[in-house]
Short mmCIF file of C-alpha atoms in Angstrom, two decimals:
data_model
loop_
_atom_site.label_atom_id
_atom_site.label_comp_id
_atom_site.label_asym_id
_atom_site.label_seq_id
_atom_site.Cartn_x
_atom_site.Cartn_y
_atom_site.Cartn_z
CA MET A 1 70.57 -106.97 -24.14
CA LEU A 2 67.02 -106.16 -25.00
CA ALA A 3 67.21 -103.21 -22.23
CA MET A 4 70.19 -102.26 -22.83
CA ASP A 5 68.97 -101.05 -26.82
CA LEU A 6 65.83 -99.81 -25.32
CA LEU A 7 68.10 -97.76 -23.07
CA SER A 8 70.61 -96.52 -25.58
CA PRO A 9 69.06 -93.47 -26.75
CA TYR A 10 68.26 -92.35 -23.32
CA LEU A 11 72.02 -92.90 -22.26
CA LEU A 12 73.07 -91.15 -25.56
CA HIS A 13 71.16 -87.97 -24.46
CA LEU A 14 72.14 -88.10 -20.93
CA THR A 15 75.71 -88.01 -21.97
CA ILE A 16 75.01 -85.14 -24.31
CA PHE A 17 73.34 -83.18 -21.47
CA ILE A 18 75.95 -83.94 -19.05
CA PHE A 19 78.55 -82.79 -21.40
CA SER A 20 76.21 -79.66 -22.58
CA SER A 21 76.36 -78.29 -18.67
CA ILE A 22 79.85 -78.90 -17.98
CA LEU A 23 80.37 -76.58 -21.18
CA TRP A 24 77.84 -74.18 -19.60
CA PHE A 25 79.35 -73.87 -16.35
CA ILE A 26 82.94 -73.71 -17.89
CA PHE A 27 81.61 -70.45 -19.69
CA ILE A 28 80.02 -69.09 -16.63
CA PHE A 29 82.79 -69.25 -14.60
CA ILE A 30 85.87 -68.97 -16.82
CA TYR A 31 84.78 -67.13 -19.82
CA LYS A 32 81.99 -64.94 -18.46
CA GLN A 33 83.25 -61.22 -18.58
CA LYS A 34 84.16 -60.57 -15.12
CA PRO A 35 84.50 -56.99 -13.33
CA THR A 36 87.94 -55.48 -13.84
CA GLN A 37 90.39 -56.56 -10.51
CA PRO A 38 93.11 -54.40 -9.10
CA ASN A 39 96.59 -55.41 -10.15
CA ASN A 40 97.95 -55.18 -6.60
CA LEU A 41 96.37 -58.09 -5.19
CA PRO A 42 97.88 -60.33 -2.15
CA PRO A 43 99.97 -63.36 -4.01
CA GLY A 44 98.35 -66.61 -4.40
CA LYS A 45 95.96 -68.87 -6.71
CA LYS A 46 92.75 -69.81 -6.90
CA GLY A 47 92.97 -73.11 -8.10
CA TRP A 48 90.13 -74.92 -9.63
CA PRO A 49 87.24 -73.21 -11.42
CA ILE A 50 84.39 -73.51 -9.31
CA LEU A 51 85.88 -75.77 -6.79
CA GLY A 52 89.19 -73.34 -6.11
CA GLU A 53 91.37 -74.74 -3.50
CA THR A 54 88.38 -75.90 -1.03
CA LEU A 55 89.43 -79.72 -2.12
CA GLU A 56 93.21 -79.01 -0.83
CA PHE A 57 91.74 -77.00 2.58
CA SER A 58 89.16 -79.76 3.29
CA MET A 59 91.56 -82.33 2.62
CA ALA A 60 94.07 -80.99 4.75
CA GLY A 61 92.31 -80.78 7.44
CA LYS A 62 90.87 -84.75 6.93
CA ARG A 63 94.67 -85.51 7.24
CA GLY A 64 94.99 -84.07 10.79
CA GLU A 65 97.20 -81.22 9.19
CA PRO A 66 94.77 -78.22 8.30
CA GLU A 67 97.71 -75.99 9.30
CA LYS A 68 99.70 -77.21 6.52
CA PHE A 69 97.43 -75.63 3.85
CA ILE A 70 97.64 -72.13 5.70
CA ASN A 71 101.50 -72.51 6.26
CA GLU A 72 102.88 -73.57 2.90
CA ARG A 73 101.21 -70.68 1.07
CA SER A 74 102.53 -68.19 3.65
CA LYS A 75 105.91 -69.21 3.11
CA LYS A 76 105.70 -69.68 -0.27
CA TYR A 77 104.93 -66.01 -0.59
CA MET A 78 106.99 -64.93 2.56
CA LEU A 79 103.62 -62.65 3.85
CA ASP A 80 101.16 -62.57 6.04
CA VAL A 81 98.40 -62.30 3.52
CA PHE A 82 97.76 -64.66 0.67
CA LYS A 83 94.81 -64.90 -2.00
CA THR A 84 92.73 -68.16 -2.58
CA SER A 85 89.42 -69.39 -3.56
CA LEU A 86 87.48 -71.47 -0.99
CA LEU A 87 83.57 -72.72 -1.37
CA GLY A 88 83.42 -70.89 -4.60
CA GLN A 89 84.34 -67.26 -3.13
CA ASP A 90 87.40 -65.23 -3.71
CA VAL A 91 89.08 -65.06 -0.38
CA ILE A 92 91.59 -63.34 1.11
CA VAL A 93 93.35 -65.00 4.14
CA PHE A 94 95.30 -63.09 6.91
CA CYS A 95 98.12 -64.96 8.93
CA GLY A 96 100.24 -64.31 11.71
CA ASP A 97 99.97 -62.09 14.51
CA THR A 98 99.87 -58.82 12.82
CA GLY A 99 97.04 -60.26 10.28
CA ASN A 100 94.92 -61.56 13.19
CA LYS A 101 95.19 -58.00 14.95
CA PHE A 102 94.52 -56.66 11.89
CA PHE A 103 91.36 -58.69 11.22
CA LEU A 104 90.16 -59.06 15.11
CA SER A 105 90.71 -55.69 15.79
CA SER A 106 90.99 -52.84 13.60
CA ALA A 107 88.85 -53.98 10.66
CA ASN A 108 85.78 -53.57 11.41
CA LYS A 109 85.26 -50.33 9.15
CA TYR A 110 86.41 -52.55 6.09
CA LEU A 111 84.59 -55.81 7.03
CA LYS A 112 81.20 -57.12 7.75
CA LEU A 113 79.76 -60.53 9.01
CA TRP A 114 79.52 -63.22 6.20
CA PHE A 115 78.61 -67.06 6.00
CA PRO A 116 79.20 -69.40 3.44
CA HIS A 117 75.65 -69.82 1.21
CA SER A 118 76.02 -73.58 2.34
CA LEU A 119 76.02 -73.20 5.86
CA ALA A 120 73.43 -70.45 5.90
CA LYS A 121 71.22 -72.81 4.12
CA ALA A 122 71.65 -75.37 6.18
CA MET A 123 71.57 -73.93 9.15
CA SER A 124 67.96 -72.36 8.33
CA ASN A 125 66.61 -75.24 6.43
CA THR A 126 63.25 -74.97 8.22
CA GLY A 127 61.15 -76.28 5.35
CA THR A 128 58.92 -73.22 5.14
CA ASN A 129 59.39 -69.65 4.64
CA ALA A 130 62.60 -68.80 4.05
CA VAL A 131 64.77 -67.11 6.78
CA ASP A 132 67.68 -64.77 5.98
CA PHE A 133 70.55 -66.46 8.27
CA GLY A 134 72.54 -63.22 8.23
CA GLU A 135 70.06 -61.32 9.73
CA VAL A 136 69.09 -63.70 12.45
CA ALA A 137 72.58 -64.03 13.10
CA LYS A 138 72.84 -60.40 14.04
CA LYS A 139 69.82 -60.25 15.99
CA LEU A 140 71.05 -62.83 17.90
CA GLY A 141 74.53 -61.29 18.31
CA ARG A 142 73.19 -58.07 20.05
CA MET A 143 70.66 -60.36 22.03
CA ILE A 144 72.92 -63.03 23.63
CA PRO A 145 75.31 -61.14 25.61
CA GLU A 146 72.20 -60.47 28.21
CA PHE A 147 72.50 -64.11 28.85
CA LEU A 148 76.02 -64.07 29.35
CA ARG A 149 76.86 -61.88 31.94
CA THR A 150 78.13 -62.46 35.25
CA ASN A 151 74.90 -62.94 37.16
CA ALA A 152 73.92 -65.21 34.35
CA LEU A 153 76.75 -67.32 34.47
CA HIS A 154 76.79 -67.75 38.18
CA GLN A 155 73.56 -69.54 37.53
CA TYR A 156 74.99 -71.41 35.38
CA VAL A 157 77.88 -73.36 37.28
CA PRO A 158 75.17 -75.03 39.60
CA ILE A 159 73.59 -76.61 36.69
CA MET A 160 76.15 -77.84 34.75
CA ASP A 161 78.20 -79.24 37.79
CA SER A 162 74.58 -81.30 38.46
CA MET A 163 74.47 -82.26 34.96
CA ALA A 164 77.90 -83.33 34.64
CA ARG A 165 77.92 -85.48 37.96
CA LYS A 166 74.58 -87.20 36.56
CA HIS A 167 76.14 -87.68 33.01
CA LEU A 168 79.11 -89.47 34.59
CA GLU A 169 76.97 -91.41 36.75
CA THR A 170 74.68 -92.72 34.35
CA ASN A 171 77.04 -93.17 30.87
CA TRP A 172 80.37 -93.84 32.71
CA SER A 173 80.56 -95.60 36.09
CA PRO A 174 78.33 -98.59 34.92
CA TYR A 175 81.09 -99.51 32.01
CA LYS A 176 84.87 -99.97 32.04
CA GLN A 177 85.31 -98.39 28.75
CA VAL A 178 84.02 -95.22 27.10
CA LYS A 179 83.87 -93.86 24.00
CA ALA A 180 84.53 -90.18 24.98
CA LEU A 181 83.56 -88.04 21.81
CA PRO A 182 79.85 -89.14 21.39
CA SER A 183 79.44 -89.21 25.04
CA ILE A 184 80.65 -85.80 25.58
CA LYS A 185 78.56 -84.84 22.52
CA LYS A 186 75.36 -85.70 24.12
CA LEU A 187 75.98 -84.21 27.53
CA THR A 188 76.84 -80.61 25.78
CA LEU A 189 73.87 -81.00 23.47
CA ALA A 190 71.67 -81.74 26.74
CA LEU A 191 73.69 -78.61 28.62
CA ALA A 192 72.92 -75.96 25.83
CA CYS A 193 68.99 -77.05 25.55
CA ARG A 194 68.57 -76.71 29.02
CA LEU A 195 70.20 -73.33 29.86
CA PHE A 196 69.06 -71.93 26.48
CA PHE A 197 65.47 -73.01 26.11
CA ARG A 198 65.20 -75.01 29.10
CA VAL A 199 64.46 -78.38 28.09
CA GLU A 200 65.30 -81.23 30.46
CA GLU A 201 63.10 -84.23 29.23
CA PRO A 202 65.02 -86.75 27.53
CA GLU A 203 61.95 -87.29 25.06
CA ASP A 204 62.50 -83.47 23.71
CA LEU A 205 65.98 -84.44 22.80
CA ILE A 206 65.53 -87.41 21.23
CA GLY A 207 64.39 -85.99 17.78
CA ILE A 208 67.68 -83.42 18.09
CA GLU A 209 70.49 -85.76 18.96
CA GLU A 210 71.02 -88.04 16.12
CA PRO A 211 70.11 -85.06 12.97
CA PHE A 212 72.43 -82.67 14.68
CA THR A 213 75.49 -84.63 14.37
CA GLU A 214 74.40 -85.32 10.78
CA LEU A 215 74.07 -81.54 10.49
CA VAL A 216 77.22 -80.82 11.81
CA GLU A 217 79.44 -83.34 9.75
CA GLY A 218 78.06 -81.87 6.18
CA MET A 219 76.75 -78.74 6.38
CA LEU A 220 80.42 -77.58 5.13
CA SER A 221 81.07 -80.62 2.82
CA ILE A 222 81.16 -79.59 -0.71
CA PRO A 223 77.52 -78.07 -1.30
CA ILE A 224 76.52 -80.76 -3.88
CA ASN A 225 72.56 -81.39 -2.86
CA PHE A 226 72.41 -84.87 -4.41
CA PRO A 227 71.34 -88.21 -2.88
CA GLY A 228 73.85 -89.83 -0.65
CA THR A 229 75.90 -86.67 -0.40
CA PRO A 230 76.98 -85.27 3.05
CA TYR A 231 75.42 -82.15 2.18
CA ARG A 232 72.22 -83.36 1.10
CA ARG A 233 71.89 -85.32 4.61
CA ALA A 234 73.03 -82.12 6.65
CA LEU A 235 69.74 -80.24 5.17
CA LYS A 236 67.43 -83.19 5.35
CA ALA A 237 68.92 -83.15 9.43
CA SER A 238 68.24 -79.69 9.92
CA LYS A 239 64.75 -79.94 8.65
CA ILE A 240 63.95 -82.61 11.24
CA ILE A 241 65.63 -80.44 13.84
CA HIS A 242 63.47 -77.35 13.21
CA GLU A 243 60.48 -79.27 12.66
CA ASN A 244 60.91 -80.49 16.68
CA LEU A 245 62.29 -77.21 17.67
CA PHE A 246 58.84 -76.24 16.30
CA SER A 247 57.12 -78.07 18.75
CA ILE A 248 59.03 -76.49 21.28
CA ILE A 249 58.15 -73.15 20.48
CA LYS A 250 54.56 -73.97 20.23
CA LYS A 251 54.58 -75.40 23.74
CA ARG A 252 56.51 -72.93 25.33
CA LYS A 253 53.98 -69.89 23.62
CA LEU A 254 51.55 -71.71 25.25
CA GLU A 255 52.61 -71.86 28.34
CA LEU A 256 53.46 -67.93 28.12
CA PHE A 257 49.79 -67.74 26.76
CA GLU A 258 48.51 -69.15 30.43
CA GLY A 259 50.91 -67.16 32.37
CA LYS A 260 53.51 -69.86 33.05
CA ASP A 261 57.40 -68.91 33.24
CA ALA A 262 57.44 -65.38 31.85
CA SER A 263 59.91 -64.38 34.21
CA SER A 264 62.43 -67.26 33.09
CA PRO A 265 65.93 -66.14 31.95
CA ASP A 266 66.14 -68.50 29.17
CA VAL A 267 66.74 -67.40 25.74
CA LEU A 268 63.94 -68.80 24.20
CA THR A 269 61.51 -67.11 26.12
CA ARG A 270 63.42 -64.12 25.80
CA ILE A 271 62.96 -63.95 22.09
CA LEU A 272 59.14 -65.21 22.30
CA LEU A 273 58.70 -61.99 24.69
CA MET A 274 60.68 -59.37 22.38
CA ALA A 275 58.28 -56.93 20.52
CA ASP A 276 58.38 -53.56 18.35
CA GLU A 277 57.06 -50.46 19.41
CA ASN A 278 53.86 -51.40 18.05
CA GLY A 279 53.58 -54.80 19.95
CA LYS A 280 54.13 -56.80 17.46
CA ALA A 281 56.26 -59.97 17.67
CA MET A 282 60.15 -59.12 16.45
CA PHE A 283 60.72 -63.16 15.40
CA ARG A 284 58.78 -65.46 13.17
CA ASP A 285 59.05 -68.70 14.16
CA GLU A 286 61.07 -69.56 11.61
CA GLU A 287 63.85 -66.97 12.46
CA ILE A 288 63.24 -68.17 16.06
CA SER A 289 64.07 -71.70 15.27
CA THR A 290 67.07 -70.57 13.14
CA CYS A 291 68.31 -68.68 16.41
CA LEU A 292 68.28 -72.26 18.03
CA VAL A 293 69.91 -74.40 15.98
CA ALA A 294 72.57 -71.52 15.67
CA LEU A 295 73.02 -71.39 19.41
CA LEU A 296 73.09 -75.12 19.77
CA PHE A 297 75.91 -75.14 17.04
CA VAL A 298 78.25 -72.90 18.59
CA SER A 299 77.42 -73.65 22.13
CA HIS A 300 77.72 -77.42 21.53
CA ASP A 301 80.40 -78.21 18.86
CA THR A 302 83.00 -76.53 20.24
CA ILE A 303 83.13 -77.37 23.64
CA THR A 304 82.52 -81.08 22.55
CA SER A 305 85.95 -80.39 20.67
CA ALA A 306 87.84 -78.58 23.56
CA ILE A 307 86.59 -81.35 25.99
CA THR A 308 87.35 -84.60 23.79
CA SER A 309 90.68 -83.18 23.30
CA ILE A 310 91.91 -82.29 26.93
CA LEU A 311 90.63 -86.12 27.92
CA LYS A 312 92.95 -87.12 25.22
CA TYR A 313 96.02 -85.01 26.26
CA LEU A 314 95.33 -85.84 30.03
CA GLY A 315 95.33 -89.53 28.95
CA GLU A 316 98.74 -89.34 26.89
CA ASN A 317 100.29 -86.98 29.87
CA PRO A 318 99.79 -88.55 33.22
CA HIS A 319 102.08 -85.96 35.21
CA VAL A 320 99.90 -83.27 33.64
CA TYR A 321 96.87 -85.46 34.74
CA ASN A 322 97.99 -85.61 38.48
CA LYS A 323 98.74 -81.90 38.60
CA VAL A 324 95.15 -81.31 37.38
CA LEU A 325 93.89 -84.01 40.02
CA LYS A 326 95.74 -82.32 43.02
CA GLU A 327 94.17 -78.96 42.07
CA GLN A 328 90.68 -80.15 41.70
CA MET A 329 90.94 -82.65 44.95
CA GLU A 330 91.81 -79.33 47.08
CA ILE A 331 88.41 -77.83 45.54
CA ALA A 332 86.35 -80.72 46.24
CA ASN A 333 87.75 -81.55 49.67
CA SER A 334 86.52 -77.92 50.74
CA LYS A 335 83.04 -78.85 50.01
CA ARG A 336 80.31 -80.85 51.55
CA PRO A 337 79.97 -84.20 49.58
CA GLU A 338 76.61 -83.10 47.74
CA GLU A 339 77.65 -79.34 47.54
CA VAL A 340 77.87 -77.96 44.04
CA LEU A 341 80.41 -76.19 42.48
CA ASN A 342 80.09 -72.16 42.71
CA LEU A 343 82.02 -69.42 40.41
CA ASP A 344 84.54 -68.94 43.00
CA ASP A 345 85.52 -72.28 42.53
CA ILE A 346 85.73 -71.99 39.15
CA GLN A 347 88.70 -69.05 39.76
CA ARG A 348 90.63 -71.31 42.06
CA MET A 349 90.88 -73.67 38.78
CA LYS A 350 94.27 -71.94 37.36
CA TYR A 351 96.29 -74.93 36.13
CA SER A 352 93.20 -76.58 34.97
CA TRP A 353 92.43 -73.99 32.71
CA CYS A 354 96.32 -74.06 31.39
CA VAL A 355 95.88 -77.44 30.85
CA ALA A 356 92.68 -76.46 28.47
CA CYS A 357 94.25 -73.72 26.73
CA GLU A 358 96.86 -75.95 25.83
CA SER A 359 94.70 -78.52 24.30
CA MET A 360 92.89 -76.15 22.47
CA ARG A 361 96.18 -74.67 21.07
CA LEU A 362 97.22 -78.16 19.83
CA ALA A 363 93.49 -79.14 18.70
CA PRO A 364 91.75 -75.96 18.01
CA PRO A 365 87.80 -76.22 18.49
CA ALA A 366 87.25 -73.58 16.06
CA GLN A 367 89.23 -72.93 13.06
CA GLY A 368 88.78 -69.37 11.94
CA ASN A 369 86.12 -66.80 10.48
CA PHE A 370 85.04 -65.07 7.43
CA ARG A 371 84.14 -61.86 6.79
CA GLU A 372 83.10 -59.69 3.57
CA ALA A 373 84.65 -56.31 2.56
CA ILE A 374 82.53 -53.51 2.12
CA ALA A 375 84.79 -51.29 0.27
CA ASP A 376 88.07 -51.43 -1.14
CA PHE A 377 90.87 -51.19 1.46
CA THR A 378 94.90 -51.45 1.58
CA TYR A 379 96.69 -53.75 3.60
CA GLN A 380 100.52 -54.02 3.56
CA GLY A 381 100.63 -52.46 0.17
CA PHE A 382 97.87 -54.51 -1.49
CA THR A 383 94.40 -54.12 -2.46
CA ILE A 384 91.42 -55.77 -0.86
CA PRO A 385 88.35 -55.41 -3.25
CA LYS A 386 84.80 -55.03 -2.08
CA GLY A 387 83.07 -58.05 -2.14
CA TRP A 388 85.95 -60.40 -1.80
CA LYS A 389 85.79 -62.79 1.72
CA ALA A 390 88.47 -62.15 3.97
CA TYR A 391 89.39 -65.34 6.65
CA TRP A 392 91.26 -65.48 9.74
CA THR A 393 92.54 -68.70 11.21
CA VAL A 394 94.34 -70.14 14.36
CA HIS A 395 96.21 -72.42 12.41
CA SER A 396 98.66 -69.60 10.87
CA THR A 397 100.04 -69.25 14.94
CA HIS A 398 99.07 -71.78 17.14
CA LYS A 399 101.68 -74.80 15.88
CA ASN A 400 104.11 -71.97 14.43
CA PRO A 401 107.88 -72.01 16.33
CA LYS A 402 107.90 -68.33 15.63
CA TYR A 403 105.32 -68.08 18.48
CA PHE A 404 105.56 -71.13 20.25
CA LYS A 405 108.95 -72.97 20.77
CA ASP A 406 108.69 -76.65 20.17
CA PRO A 407 105.10 -76.23 19.18
CA GLU A 408 104.10 -79.88 18.88
CA LYS A 409 104.88 -80.66 22.70
CA PHE A 410 102.22 -80.30 25.17
CA ASP A 411 103.00 -77.70 27.74
CA PRO A 412 100.83 -76.04 29.91
CA SER A 413 103.15 -74.01 31.32
CA ARG A 414 103.31 -71.92 28.04
CA PHE A 415 99.98 -70.47 29.84
CA GLU A 416 101.16 -69.49 33.05
CA GLY A 417 102.39 -65.96 34.08
CA ASP A 418 101.60 -63.56 31.17
CA GLY A 419 101.01 -66.46 28.56
CA PRO A 420 101.29 -66.15 24.70
CA ALA A 421 102.02 -63.11 22.82
CA PRO A 422 98.57 -61.53 21.94
CA TYR A 423 96.81 -62.47 18.72
CA THR A 424 98.91 -65.78 18.82
CA PHE A 425 96.51 -67.92 20.79
CA ILE A 426 92.87 -67.17 19.37
CA PRO A 427 90.62 -70.46 19.70
CA PHE A 428 87.93 -67.58 20.82
CA GLY A 429 89.43 -64.82 18.51
CA ALA A 430 90.66 -61.74 20.14
CA GLY A 431 89.61 -58.08 20.57
CA PRO A 432 85.98 -56.95 19.45
CA HIS A 433 85.79 -60.23 17.93
CA MET A 434 86.10 -62.07 20.90
CA CYS A 435 83.76 -64.98 20.91
CA GLN A 436 80.85 -63.89 23.22
CA GLY A 437 80.62 -67.38 24.51
CA LYS A 438 83.88 -67.77 25.92
CA GLU A 439 83.30 -67.34 29.29
CA TYR A 440 80.19 -69.94 28.75
CA ALA A 441 82.82 -72.23 27.12
CA ARG A 442 84.85 -72.04 29.88
CA LEU A 443 82.79 -72.92 32.54
CA GLY A 444 81.24 -75.70 30.53
CA ILE A 445 85.10 -77.15 30.51
CA LEU A 446 85.91 -76.55 33.52
CA THR A 447 83.10 -78.18 35.67
CA PHE A 448 83.24 -81.30 33.52
CA MET A 449 86.92 -81.51 34.26
CA HIS A 450 86.60 -80.89 38.11
CA ASN A 451 83.92 -84.11 37.87
CA VAL A 452 85.86 -86.50 35.55
CA VAL A 453 88.96 -85.71 37.01
CA THR A 454 87.95 -86.17 40.75
CA ARG A 455 86.02 -89.34 39.76
CA PHE A 456 87.91 -91.32 37.24
CA LYS A 457 91.46 -91.97 36.09
CA TRP A 458 91.82 -93.08 32.37
CA GLN A 459 93.64 -94.84 29.70
CA ASN A 460 93.89 -93.87 25.73
CA MET A 461 92.84 -97.33 24.28
CA ILE A 462 94.34 -96.19 20.84
CA PRO A 463 97.87 -94.49 21.53
CA ASP A 464 98.25 -91.11 19.94
CA GLU A 465 95.23 -91.39 18.18
CA LYS A 466 94.93 -89.33 15.24
CA SER A 467 92.69 -86.23 15.11
CA VAL A 468 90.97 -84.49 11.93
CA CYS A 469 89.68 -81.27 11.42
CA THR A 470 86.36 -80.45 9.78
CA VAL A 471 83.91 -77.79 11.63
CA ALA A 472 86.24 -78.58 14.93
CA THR A 473 89.03 -80.77 15.90
CA ILE A 474 87.87 -84.34 16.78
CA PRO A 475 89.85 -87.57 17.18
CA VAL A 476 89.13 -90.08 14.18
CA ASN A 477 87.89 -93.19 16.41
CA GLY A 478 85.88 -91.31 18.64
CA LEU A 479 88.35 -91.29 21.94
CA PRO A 480 87.75 -94.91 23.35
CA ILE A 481 89.21 -94.96 27.42
CA GLN A 482 89.54 -97.69 29.67
CA ILE A 483 88.03 -95.96 33.06
CA GLN A 484 88.77 -96.66 36.83
CA PRO A 485 86.91 -95.18 39.63
CA HIS A 486 89.31 -93.78 42.07
CA ASN A 487 87.86 -95.84 44.80
CA ASN A 488 88.72 -99.16 43.20
#
């Protein structure tokens, strides 16, 4: 009682402070004078002050039905465009094949790259000097194609194959049961580290693996930087990752100073050697570290999601698994026992890629992308104001019966022949906005499919396991499977 009596005045002050803060936010976000907006905006609603419809959008993904948020609104307005509010921003959502085509092929003069502030802050939380994530992403976008050309990809395939073999031998072969998702995460992170900045030693990955999972899980959560929240954990994880990357950068700089590995084609070495006309380094260490985090994110999480979904659907469809096995065994039998895969082998995996595409149609590894309007423009008679954000999403077409008959059915034959209509299947975007890493992802997916199918058969331990959609689509229980080597 004495303690309560002593605390009572402070509790009253705290209550008054919280109530005053709420009133202040209401004033700022609701009653503060805003610029006049056009009367002919697309239809839609913005939802709650500040939050908008972010919670509805997020909860639809966590229920495993992210397409519901999009479909309910596009059906209500009978249009391929509507307005909403997400992540504290006014957003125009483009839907259907016509919306996808406009956004992904003809909107460059109207739209520019944009990242949610919460994501940019989490990715660039170096703990030292501030980093403009948007500018770093632009520089990275101009540089990365060099590492995704055919000659570079040709070098990647044997490494991907060898690492997949070693991973399965170490992490699958000794066991009868495996939880696929965390196992695949471990492999794809190690693969990205090996190919993009030549980190091969396990001890160099220890400081990255666990915090990277925390970063991915929290960086697109509601951006409340308060102890115990996913976003606070993401910020802390990002700082730890950057600290480990600074050590790697320092070590590589020393190697280059000593004349070692200057000709290495990996991304880190290339960035360190880039200089302006005065010979000054083009990137600060904080920017380099942010580049590496962004690369890990785009090359790790999407491939992890895709491979895990492929394993799930193959486990649920034995007849499809048998066709994949037949195709992959023909390739395996054409090679010597220890001979690694090459690019020509990948080109022969046609049915396997159909299976991968159908898996990505039903469980897209990436959900969409944001842009920002750089000037007012008109779309389908509506005005999109400068500064508003634009969003395209796979969820308006991938499970839409208008584009895919019986859309919930797993049917790889959809991708045989000419395949789906343009701008309806877009897990990697399309047109000028096609993901630059699509071919890298294809190689990583197919090399793993080859190794896992030719070595194991498996059974899903949770039939029809539910998948959830946050940053990517993942099975809610991590896809536990029971495995059996073919030679048993």
